[in-house]
Coordinates of C-alpha atoms and ligand atoms in Angstrom, one line a residue:
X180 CA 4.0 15.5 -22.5
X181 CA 0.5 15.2 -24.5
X182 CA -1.0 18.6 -24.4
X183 CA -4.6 17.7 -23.7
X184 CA -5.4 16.8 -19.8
X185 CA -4.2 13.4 -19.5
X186 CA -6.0 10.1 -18.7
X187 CA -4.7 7.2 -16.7
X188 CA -5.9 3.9 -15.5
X189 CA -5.5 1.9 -13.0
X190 CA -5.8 -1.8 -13.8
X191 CA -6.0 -4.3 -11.4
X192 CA -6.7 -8.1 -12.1
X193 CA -8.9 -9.4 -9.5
X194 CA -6.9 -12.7 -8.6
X195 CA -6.2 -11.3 -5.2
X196 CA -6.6 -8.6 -2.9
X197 CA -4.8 -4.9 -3.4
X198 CA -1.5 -5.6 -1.9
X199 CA 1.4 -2.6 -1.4
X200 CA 2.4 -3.0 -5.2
X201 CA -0.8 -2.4 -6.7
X202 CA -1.4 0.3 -4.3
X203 CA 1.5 2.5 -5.2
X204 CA 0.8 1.9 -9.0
X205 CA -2.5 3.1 -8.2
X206 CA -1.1 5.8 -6.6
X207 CA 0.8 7.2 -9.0
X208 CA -1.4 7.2 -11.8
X209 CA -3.9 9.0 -9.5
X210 CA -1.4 11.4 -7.9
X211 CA -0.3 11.9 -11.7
X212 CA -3.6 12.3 -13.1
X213 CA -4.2 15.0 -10.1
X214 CA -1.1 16.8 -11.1
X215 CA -1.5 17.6 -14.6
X216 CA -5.5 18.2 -14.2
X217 CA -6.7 14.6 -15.8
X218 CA -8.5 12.0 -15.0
X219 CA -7.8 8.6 -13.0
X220 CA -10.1 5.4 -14.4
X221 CA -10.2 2.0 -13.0
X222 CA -10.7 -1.0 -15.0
X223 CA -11.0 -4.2 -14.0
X224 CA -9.0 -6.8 -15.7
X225 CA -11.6 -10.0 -15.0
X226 CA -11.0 -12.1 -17.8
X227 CA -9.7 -14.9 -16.2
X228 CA -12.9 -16.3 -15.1
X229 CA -10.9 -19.1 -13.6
X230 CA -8.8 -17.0 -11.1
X231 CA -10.7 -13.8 -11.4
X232 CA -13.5 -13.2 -8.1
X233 CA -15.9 -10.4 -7.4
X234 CA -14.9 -10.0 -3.8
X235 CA -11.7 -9.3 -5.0
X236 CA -12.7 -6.6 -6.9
X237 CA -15.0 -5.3 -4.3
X238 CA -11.7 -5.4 -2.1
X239 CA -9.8 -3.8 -4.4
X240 CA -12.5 -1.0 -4.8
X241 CA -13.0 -0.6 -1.2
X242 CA -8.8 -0.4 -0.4
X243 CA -8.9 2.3 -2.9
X244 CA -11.7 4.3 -1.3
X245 CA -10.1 4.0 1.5
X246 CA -6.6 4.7 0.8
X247 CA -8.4 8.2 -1.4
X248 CA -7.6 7.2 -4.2
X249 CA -11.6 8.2 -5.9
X250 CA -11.8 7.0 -9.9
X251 CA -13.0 8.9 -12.5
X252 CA -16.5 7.7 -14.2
X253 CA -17.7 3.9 -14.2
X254 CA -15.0 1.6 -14.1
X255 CA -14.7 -0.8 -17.1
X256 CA -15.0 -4.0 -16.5
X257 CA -12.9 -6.6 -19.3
X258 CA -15.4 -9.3 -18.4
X259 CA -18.0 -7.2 -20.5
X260 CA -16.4 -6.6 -23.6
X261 CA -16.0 -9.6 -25.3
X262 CA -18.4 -8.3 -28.4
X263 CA -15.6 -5.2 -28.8
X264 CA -12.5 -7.4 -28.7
X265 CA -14.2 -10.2 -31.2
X266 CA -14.8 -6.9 -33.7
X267 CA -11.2 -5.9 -33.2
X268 CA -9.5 -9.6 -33.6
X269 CA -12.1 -9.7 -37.2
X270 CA -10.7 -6.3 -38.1
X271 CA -7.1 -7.7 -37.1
X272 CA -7.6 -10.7 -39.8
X273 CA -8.5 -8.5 -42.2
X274 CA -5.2 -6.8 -42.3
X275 CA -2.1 -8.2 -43.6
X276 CA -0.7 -7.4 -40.1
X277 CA -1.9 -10.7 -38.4
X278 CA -2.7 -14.4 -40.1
X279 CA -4.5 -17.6 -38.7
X280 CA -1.6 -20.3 -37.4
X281 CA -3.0 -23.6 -38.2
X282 CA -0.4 -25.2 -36.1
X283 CA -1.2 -28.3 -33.7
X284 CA -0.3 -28.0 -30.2
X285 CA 1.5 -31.5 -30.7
X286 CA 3.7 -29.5 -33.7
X287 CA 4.7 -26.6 -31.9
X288 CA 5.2 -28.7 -28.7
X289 CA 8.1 -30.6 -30.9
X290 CA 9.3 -27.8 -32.4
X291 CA 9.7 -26.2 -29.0
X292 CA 11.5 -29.2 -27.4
X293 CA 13.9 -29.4 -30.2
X294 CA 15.1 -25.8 -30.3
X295 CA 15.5 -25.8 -27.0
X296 CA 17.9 -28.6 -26.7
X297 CA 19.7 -27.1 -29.6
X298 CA 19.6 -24.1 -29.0
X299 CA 17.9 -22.7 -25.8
X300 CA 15.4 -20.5 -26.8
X301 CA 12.2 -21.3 -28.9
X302 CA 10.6 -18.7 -31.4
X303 CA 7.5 -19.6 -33.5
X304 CA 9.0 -20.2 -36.8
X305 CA 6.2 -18.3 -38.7
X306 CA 5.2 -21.9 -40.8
X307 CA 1.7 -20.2 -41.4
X308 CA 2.9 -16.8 -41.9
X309 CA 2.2 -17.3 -45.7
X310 CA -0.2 -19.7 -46.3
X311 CA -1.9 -19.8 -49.5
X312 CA -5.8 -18.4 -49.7
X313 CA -6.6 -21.8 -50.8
X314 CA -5.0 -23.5 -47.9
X315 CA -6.5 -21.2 -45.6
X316 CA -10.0 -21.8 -47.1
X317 CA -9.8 -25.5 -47.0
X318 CA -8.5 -25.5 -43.6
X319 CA -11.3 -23.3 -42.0
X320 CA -14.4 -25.1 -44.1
X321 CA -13.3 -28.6 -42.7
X322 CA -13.1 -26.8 -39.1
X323 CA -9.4 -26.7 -38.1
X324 CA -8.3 -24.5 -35.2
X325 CA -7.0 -21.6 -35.0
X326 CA -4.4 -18.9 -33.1
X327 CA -4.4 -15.4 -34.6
X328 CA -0.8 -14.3 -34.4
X329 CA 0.4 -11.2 -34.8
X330 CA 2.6 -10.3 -38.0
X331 CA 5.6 -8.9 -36.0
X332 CA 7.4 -6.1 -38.6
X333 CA 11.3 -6.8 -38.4
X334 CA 13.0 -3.9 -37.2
X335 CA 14.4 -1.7 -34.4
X336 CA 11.0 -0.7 -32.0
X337 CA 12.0 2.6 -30.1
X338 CA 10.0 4.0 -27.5
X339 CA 10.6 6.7 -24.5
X340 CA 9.2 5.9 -21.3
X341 CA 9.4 8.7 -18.9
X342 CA 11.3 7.0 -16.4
X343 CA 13.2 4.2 -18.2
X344 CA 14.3 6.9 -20.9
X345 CA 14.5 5.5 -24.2
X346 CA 14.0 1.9 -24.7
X347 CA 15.1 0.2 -28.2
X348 CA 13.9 -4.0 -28.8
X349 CA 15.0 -5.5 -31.8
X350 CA 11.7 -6.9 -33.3
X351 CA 14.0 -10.0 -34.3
X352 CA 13.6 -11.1 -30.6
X353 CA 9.6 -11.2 -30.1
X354 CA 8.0 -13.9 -32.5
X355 CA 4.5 -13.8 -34.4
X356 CA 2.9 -13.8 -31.0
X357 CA -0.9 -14.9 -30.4
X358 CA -3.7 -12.5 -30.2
X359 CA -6.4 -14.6 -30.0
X360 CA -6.8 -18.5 -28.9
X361 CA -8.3 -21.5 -30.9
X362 CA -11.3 -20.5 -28.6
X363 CA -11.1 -16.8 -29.9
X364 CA -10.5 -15.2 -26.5
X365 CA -8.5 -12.2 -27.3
X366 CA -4.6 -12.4 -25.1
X367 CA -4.0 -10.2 -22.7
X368 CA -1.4 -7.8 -24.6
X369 CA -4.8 -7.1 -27.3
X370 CA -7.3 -6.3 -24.7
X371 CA -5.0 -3.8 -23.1
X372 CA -4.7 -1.8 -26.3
X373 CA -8.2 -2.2 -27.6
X374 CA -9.1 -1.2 -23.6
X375 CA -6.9 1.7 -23.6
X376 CA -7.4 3.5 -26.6
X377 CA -11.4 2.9 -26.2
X378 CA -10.8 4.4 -22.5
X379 CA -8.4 7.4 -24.7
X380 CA -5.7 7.1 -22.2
X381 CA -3.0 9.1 -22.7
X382 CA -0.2 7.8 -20.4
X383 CA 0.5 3.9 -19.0
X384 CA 1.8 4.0 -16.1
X385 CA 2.3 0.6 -14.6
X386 CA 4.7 -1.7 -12.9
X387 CA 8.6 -2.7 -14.9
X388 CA 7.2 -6.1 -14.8
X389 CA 4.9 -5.0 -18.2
X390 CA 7.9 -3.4 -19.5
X391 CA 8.5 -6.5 -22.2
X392 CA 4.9 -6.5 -23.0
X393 CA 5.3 -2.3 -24.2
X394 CA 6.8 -3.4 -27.4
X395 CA 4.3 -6.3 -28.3
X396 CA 1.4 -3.9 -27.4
X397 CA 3.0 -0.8 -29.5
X398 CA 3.0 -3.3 -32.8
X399 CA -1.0 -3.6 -32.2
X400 CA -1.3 -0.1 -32.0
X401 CA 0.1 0.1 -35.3
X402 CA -2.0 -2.7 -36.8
X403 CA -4.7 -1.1 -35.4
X404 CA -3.6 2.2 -36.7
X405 CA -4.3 3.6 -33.4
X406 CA -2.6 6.3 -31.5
X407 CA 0.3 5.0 -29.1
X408 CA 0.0 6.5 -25.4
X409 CA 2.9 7.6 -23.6
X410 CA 4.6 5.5 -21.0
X411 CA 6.2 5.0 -17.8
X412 CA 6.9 1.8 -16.0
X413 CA 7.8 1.8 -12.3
X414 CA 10.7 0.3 -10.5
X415 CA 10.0 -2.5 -8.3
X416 CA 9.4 -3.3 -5.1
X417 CA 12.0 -5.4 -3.3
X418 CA 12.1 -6.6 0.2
X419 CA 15.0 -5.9 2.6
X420 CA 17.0 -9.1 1.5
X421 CA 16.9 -7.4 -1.9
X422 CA 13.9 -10.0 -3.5
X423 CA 10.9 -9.1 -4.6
X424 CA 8.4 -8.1 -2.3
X425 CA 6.1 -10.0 -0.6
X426 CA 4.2 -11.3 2.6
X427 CA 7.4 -13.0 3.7
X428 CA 8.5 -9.4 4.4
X429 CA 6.1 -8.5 6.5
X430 CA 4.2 -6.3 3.5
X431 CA 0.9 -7.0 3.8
X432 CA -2.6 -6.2 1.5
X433 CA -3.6 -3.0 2.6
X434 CA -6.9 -3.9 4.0
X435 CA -4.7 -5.2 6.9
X436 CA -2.9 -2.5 7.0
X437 CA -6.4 -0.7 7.7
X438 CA -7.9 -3.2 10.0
X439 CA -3.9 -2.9 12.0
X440 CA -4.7 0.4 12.8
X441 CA -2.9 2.7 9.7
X442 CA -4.0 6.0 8.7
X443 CA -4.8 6.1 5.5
X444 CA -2.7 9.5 4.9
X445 CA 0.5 7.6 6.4
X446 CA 0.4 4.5 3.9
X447 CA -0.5 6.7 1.0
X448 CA 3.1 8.7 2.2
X449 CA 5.0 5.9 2.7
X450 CA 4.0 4.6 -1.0
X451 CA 4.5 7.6 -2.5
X452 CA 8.3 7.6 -1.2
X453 CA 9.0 4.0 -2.9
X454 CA 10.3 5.2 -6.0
X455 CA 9.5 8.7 -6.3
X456 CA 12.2 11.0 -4.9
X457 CA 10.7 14.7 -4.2
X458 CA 14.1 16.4 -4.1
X459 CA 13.6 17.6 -0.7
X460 CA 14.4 16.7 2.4
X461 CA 10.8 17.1 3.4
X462 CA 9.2 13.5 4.3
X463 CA 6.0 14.2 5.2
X464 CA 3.1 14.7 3.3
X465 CA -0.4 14.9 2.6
X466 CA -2.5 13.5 -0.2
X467 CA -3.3 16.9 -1.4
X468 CA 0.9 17.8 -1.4
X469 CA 1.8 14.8 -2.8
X470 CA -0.8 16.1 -5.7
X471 CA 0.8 19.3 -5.8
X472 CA 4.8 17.9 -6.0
X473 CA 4.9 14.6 -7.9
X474 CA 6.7 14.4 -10.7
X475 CA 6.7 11.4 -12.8
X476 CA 10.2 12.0 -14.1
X477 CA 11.3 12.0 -10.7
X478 CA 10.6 8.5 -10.4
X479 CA 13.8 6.8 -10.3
X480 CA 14.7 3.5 -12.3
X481 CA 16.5 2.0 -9.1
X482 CA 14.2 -1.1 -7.4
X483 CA 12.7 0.6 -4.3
X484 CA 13.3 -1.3 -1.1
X485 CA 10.4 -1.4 1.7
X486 CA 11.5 -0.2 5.0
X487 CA 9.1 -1.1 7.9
X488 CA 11.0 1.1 10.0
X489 CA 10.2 3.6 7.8
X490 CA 6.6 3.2 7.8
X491 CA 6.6 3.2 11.4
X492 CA 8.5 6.2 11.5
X493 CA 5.8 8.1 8.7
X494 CA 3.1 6.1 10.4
X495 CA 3.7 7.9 13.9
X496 CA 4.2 11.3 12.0
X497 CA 1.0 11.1 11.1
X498 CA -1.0 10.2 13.9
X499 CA 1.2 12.9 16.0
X500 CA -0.4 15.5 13.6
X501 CA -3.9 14.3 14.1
X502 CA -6.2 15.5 16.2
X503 CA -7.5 13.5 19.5
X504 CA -10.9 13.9 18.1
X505 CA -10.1 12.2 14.4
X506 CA -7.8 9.6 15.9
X507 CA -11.0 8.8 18.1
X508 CA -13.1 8.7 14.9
X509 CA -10.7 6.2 13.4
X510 CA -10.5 3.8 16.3
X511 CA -14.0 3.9 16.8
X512 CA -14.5 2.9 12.8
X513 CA -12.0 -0.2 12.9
X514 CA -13.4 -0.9 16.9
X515 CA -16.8 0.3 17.4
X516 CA -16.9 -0.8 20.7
X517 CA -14.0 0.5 22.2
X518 CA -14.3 1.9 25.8
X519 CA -17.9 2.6 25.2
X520 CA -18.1 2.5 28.9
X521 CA -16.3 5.9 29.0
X522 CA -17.1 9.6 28.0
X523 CA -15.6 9.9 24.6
X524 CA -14.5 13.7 26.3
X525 CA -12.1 11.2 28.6
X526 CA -11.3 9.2 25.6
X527 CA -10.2 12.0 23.4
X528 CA -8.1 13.4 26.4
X529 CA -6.1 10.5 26.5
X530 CA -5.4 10.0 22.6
X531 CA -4.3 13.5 23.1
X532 CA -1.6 13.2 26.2
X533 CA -0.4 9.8 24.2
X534 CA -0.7 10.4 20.3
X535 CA 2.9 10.9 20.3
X536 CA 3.8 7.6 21.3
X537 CA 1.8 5.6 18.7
X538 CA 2.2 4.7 15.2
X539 CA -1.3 3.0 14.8
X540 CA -4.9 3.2 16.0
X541 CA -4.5 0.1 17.4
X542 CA -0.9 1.0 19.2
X543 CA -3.2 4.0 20.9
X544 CA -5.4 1.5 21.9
X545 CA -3.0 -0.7 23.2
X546 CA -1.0 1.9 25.4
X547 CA -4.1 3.6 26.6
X548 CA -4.8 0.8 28.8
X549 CA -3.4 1.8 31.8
X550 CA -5.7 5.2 31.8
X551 CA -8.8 2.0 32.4
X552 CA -8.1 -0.6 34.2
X553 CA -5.1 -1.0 36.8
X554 CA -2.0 -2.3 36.0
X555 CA -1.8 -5.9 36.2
X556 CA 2.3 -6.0 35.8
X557 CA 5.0 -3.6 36.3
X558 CA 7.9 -3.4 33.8
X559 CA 10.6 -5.4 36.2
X560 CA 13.8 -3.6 35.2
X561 CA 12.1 -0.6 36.0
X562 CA 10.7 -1.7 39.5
X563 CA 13.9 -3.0 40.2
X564 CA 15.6 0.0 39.4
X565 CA 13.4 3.0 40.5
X566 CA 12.0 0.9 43.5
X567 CA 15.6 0.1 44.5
X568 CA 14.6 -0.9 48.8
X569 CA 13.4 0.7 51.5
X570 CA 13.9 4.0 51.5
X571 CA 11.4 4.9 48.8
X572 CA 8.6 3.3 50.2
X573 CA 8.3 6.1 52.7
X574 CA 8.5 8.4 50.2
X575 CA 5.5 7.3 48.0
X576 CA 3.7 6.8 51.3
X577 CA 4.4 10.5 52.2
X578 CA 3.1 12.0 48.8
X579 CA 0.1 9.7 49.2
X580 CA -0.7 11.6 52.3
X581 CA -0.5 15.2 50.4
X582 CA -2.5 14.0 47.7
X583 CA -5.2 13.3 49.8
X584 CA -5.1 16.4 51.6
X585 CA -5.3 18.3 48.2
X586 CA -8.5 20.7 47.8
X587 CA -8.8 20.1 44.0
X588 CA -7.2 17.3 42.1
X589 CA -5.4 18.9 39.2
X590 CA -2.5 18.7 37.1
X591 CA -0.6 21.5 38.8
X592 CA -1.9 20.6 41.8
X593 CA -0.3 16.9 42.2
X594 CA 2.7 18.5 40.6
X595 CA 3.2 21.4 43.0
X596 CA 2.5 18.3 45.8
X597 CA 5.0 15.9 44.8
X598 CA 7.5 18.7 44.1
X599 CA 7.1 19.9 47.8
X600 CA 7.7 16.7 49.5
X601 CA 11.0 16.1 47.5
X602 CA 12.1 19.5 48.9
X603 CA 11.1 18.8 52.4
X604 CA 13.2 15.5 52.1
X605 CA 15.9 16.6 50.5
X606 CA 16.1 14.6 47.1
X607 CA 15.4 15.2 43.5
X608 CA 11.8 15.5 42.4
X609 CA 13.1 12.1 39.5
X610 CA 13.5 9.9 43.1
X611 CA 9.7 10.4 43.6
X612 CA 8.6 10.9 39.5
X613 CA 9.9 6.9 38.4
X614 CA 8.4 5.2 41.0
X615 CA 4.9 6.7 40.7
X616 CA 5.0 6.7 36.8
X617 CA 5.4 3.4 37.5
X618 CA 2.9 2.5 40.2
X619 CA 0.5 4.2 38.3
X620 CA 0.8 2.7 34.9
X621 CA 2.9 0.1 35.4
X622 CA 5.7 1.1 32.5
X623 CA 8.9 2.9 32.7
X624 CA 8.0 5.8 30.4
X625 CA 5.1 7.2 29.3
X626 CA 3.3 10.8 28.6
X627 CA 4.0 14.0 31.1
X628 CA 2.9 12.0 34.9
X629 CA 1.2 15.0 36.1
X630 CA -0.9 15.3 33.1
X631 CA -2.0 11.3 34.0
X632 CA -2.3 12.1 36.9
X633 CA -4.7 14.4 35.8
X634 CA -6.7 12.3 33.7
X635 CA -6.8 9.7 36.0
X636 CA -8.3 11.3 38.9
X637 CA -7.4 11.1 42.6
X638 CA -9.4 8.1 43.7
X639 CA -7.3 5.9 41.2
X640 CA -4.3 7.3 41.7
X641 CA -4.2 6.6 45.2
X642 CA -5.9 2.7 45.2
X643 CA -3.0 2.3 42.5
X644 CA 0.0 4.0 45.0
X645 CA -1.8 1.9 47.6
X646 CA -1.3 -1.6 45.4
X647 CA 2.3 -0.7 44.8
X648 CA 3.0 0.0 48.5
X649 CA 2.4 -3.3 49.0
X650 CA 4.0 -4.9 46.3
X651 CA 6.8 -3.1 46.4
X652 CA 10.6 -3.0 47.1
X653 CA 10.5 -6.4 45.0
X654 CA 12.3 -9.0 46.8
X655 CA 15.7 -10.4 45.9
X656 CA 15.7 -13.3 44.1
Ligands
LIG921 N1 -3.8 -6.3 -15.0 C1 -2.4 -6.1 -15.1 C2 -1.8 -6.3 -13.7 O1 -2.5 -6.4 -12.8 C3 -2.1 -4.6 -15.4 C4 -1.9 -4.4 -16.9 C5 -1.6 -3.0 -17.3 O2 -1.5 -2.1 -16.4 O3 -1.4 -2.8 -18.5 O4 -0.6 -6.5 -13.6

């Protein structure tokens, strides 16, 4: 490990909103940065003014804010270095490490076509590797185009990456590749370097996918005699049927995982779990944890698989260990107008008696309904079931009559009441519990009935018993 605090970057092309991919790179870096002390920059890789946007970057900022993942300093933007990367590609030709290719497009388009029906694979053949100083002189005064190509040394390139271990590329495989185009736009594998050394990063840690570009950037850092970082490249991310991730699996950019109703905290633990394997049978964690345990040589090499299960299950973890009154806070910021009709008190009481059951802000707000409006349908196995004929009907009728008798409606109160009249008629207190959970709500299950029956108040609890009474046994069909 470098001994001074180390810097990371995250660096995101803006051809697209953040989706779970970038998120979890992101992640890392920052939850690695956190660890050792460092610091966590974001630079925005916006030189493909064709595909790049600015919303996309505003996206990209805002899902990071959002996720907690907070940058170090001002990000650096690519677009707005294109003075810094024309000084470096000058430097670059004044070296013996990279030369002008006067080579047509039409040439190199033959060339390519041939070997490949020879042989299969094409590598530039290095014509203008050694031109003469005449050549070259004639060619640039009567204006003929062109590439800057690296002057790739022949031998055995050996890096460590921290999770890979040691990687070894025979140089004999990568060609003279470009660094600059006829236009004299620098390639992507030169800004990188000439990006991250200016930013001094000290460890790239990015997806496997850049794993074949390591080598090709490693031989600039040499030309450019400039200090290699360390690296790390992360496994990928499959989907279930074992191909890469994507929408088709249900994986989604995280702002819709935000506007669905996710905590924050619970996406941020589910990433953190796709690849990184804490040792422990401990599952849960906060931001803050996840600062304190990650390793990055705990990252394993094997493709992670996403698991919506999974995220459900973390999901639900999390909103269980919420409190009413931030859960509130949450579905108020995604849905500012929800239940504005009711005293947030109420509100927060039933995000409380239901938290359990939910594994999204919007999942609270779905199975809160009942505790505001009257059911409209009743689950039909369970009405079938607990609402078998006759005989219950009296029942429900009979508890009816105690709750309206009751001196104060409250939670022990309707319990005490509905235990009573099971006793006086002889059955189990379950016999009178199913068919009221479900008059009341409508559902077969649901938080402690007495405590709804709390909440709800006795007024509503009786019009609903009332409805049900009439609706109910169902008739055979
Ligand atoms: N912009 C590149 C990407 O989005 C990242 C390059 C890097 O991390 O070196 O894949």
């Amino acid at each position: 490990m470098n001994s001074k605090n180390p810097r990371v970057r995250f660096a995101p092309s803006p051809t697209g909103e953040l989706h779970l991919g970038g998120a979890r790179t992101a992640l890392f870096n920052w939850l690695f940065a956190r660890h050792h002390d460092g610091q966590f920059l974001l630079r925005i890789e916006d030189t493909d003014q064709a595909r790049s946007r600015e919303e996309f970057t505003q996206q990209i900022c805002d899902s990071l804010s959002w996720l907690g993942l907070a940058w170090d300093e001002e990000p650096l933007y690519q677009s707005k270095r294109g003075d810094r990367y024309s000084e470096m590609i000058n430097i670059l030709l004044k070296t013996e490490d990279s030369y002008r290719c006067f080579c047509s497009k039409e040439e190199l388009t033959r060339k390519r076509e041939k070997a490949q029906s020879e042989s299969g694979g094409y590598m530039y053949d290095g014509t203008c590797r050694a031109l003469s100083e005449e050549l070259i002189s004639e060619k640039l005064s009567s204006n003929y185009p062109f590439v800057v190509r690296l002057k790739v040394p022949r031998k055995v390139l050996k890096f460590q990456d921290h999770i890979y271990g040691k990687i070894e590329v025979n140089t004999e495989e990568i060609d003279d590749f470009i660094v600059a185009r006829s236009d004299g736009n620098p390639t992507y594998n030169l800004v990188v370097v000439i990006d991250d050394h200016d930013m001094d990063i000290t460890h790239v840690i990015r997806g496997e996918d850049h794993v074949s570009n390591t080598p090709k950037q490693i031989m600039i850092y040499e030309a450019l005699g400039f200090p290699i970082p360390e690296f790390a490249h992360l496994p990928m991310i499959l989907g279930p049927d074992k191909r890469r991730l994507s929408k088709r699996h249900g994986a989604a950019g995280v702002q819709e995982y935000r506007d669905n109703g996710y905590l924050p905290e619970a996406l941020i633990n589910y990433l953190s779990l796709l690849g990184w394997n804490p040792d422990t049978e401990k599952e849960i964690f906060s931001l803050h944890e996840l600062a304190q345990s990650f390793q990055i040589n705990q990252v394993q090499k094997k493709p992670a698989v996403y698991d919506e299960k999974k995220l459900h299950w973390i999901s639900g973890q999390h909103i269980f260990n919420s409190t009413a009154n931030d859960l509130f806070e949450g579905i108020r910021k995604i849905n500012p107008d929800w239940r504005g009709d009711e005293e947030d008190e109420f509100l927060i009481e039933v995000i409380e008696l239901i938290k359990l059951r939910a594994k999204s802000l919007t999942e609270l707000e779905d199975i809160s309904e009942y505790f505001f409006e009257d059911p409209k349908s009743y689950d039909e196995k369970a009405s079938r079931k607990h609402w078998k004929d006759e005989t219950v009907s009296p029942l429900v009728r009979q508890y009816c009559e105690t709750l309206n008798t009751l001196d104060e409606w409250t939670e022990d109160g309707v319990e005490q009441a509905l235990r009573n009249v099971a006793e006086d008629e002889g059955i189990s207190a379950g016999k009178l519990i199913h068919p009221i959970r479900l008059s009341l709500s409508g559902l077969p299950a649901g938080p402690s009935l007495f405590s709804m029956m709390g909440l709800l108040g006795r007024e509503t609890c009786l019009r609903r018993l009332e409805s049900a009474l009439q609706r109910f046994p169902l008739q055979e069909t």
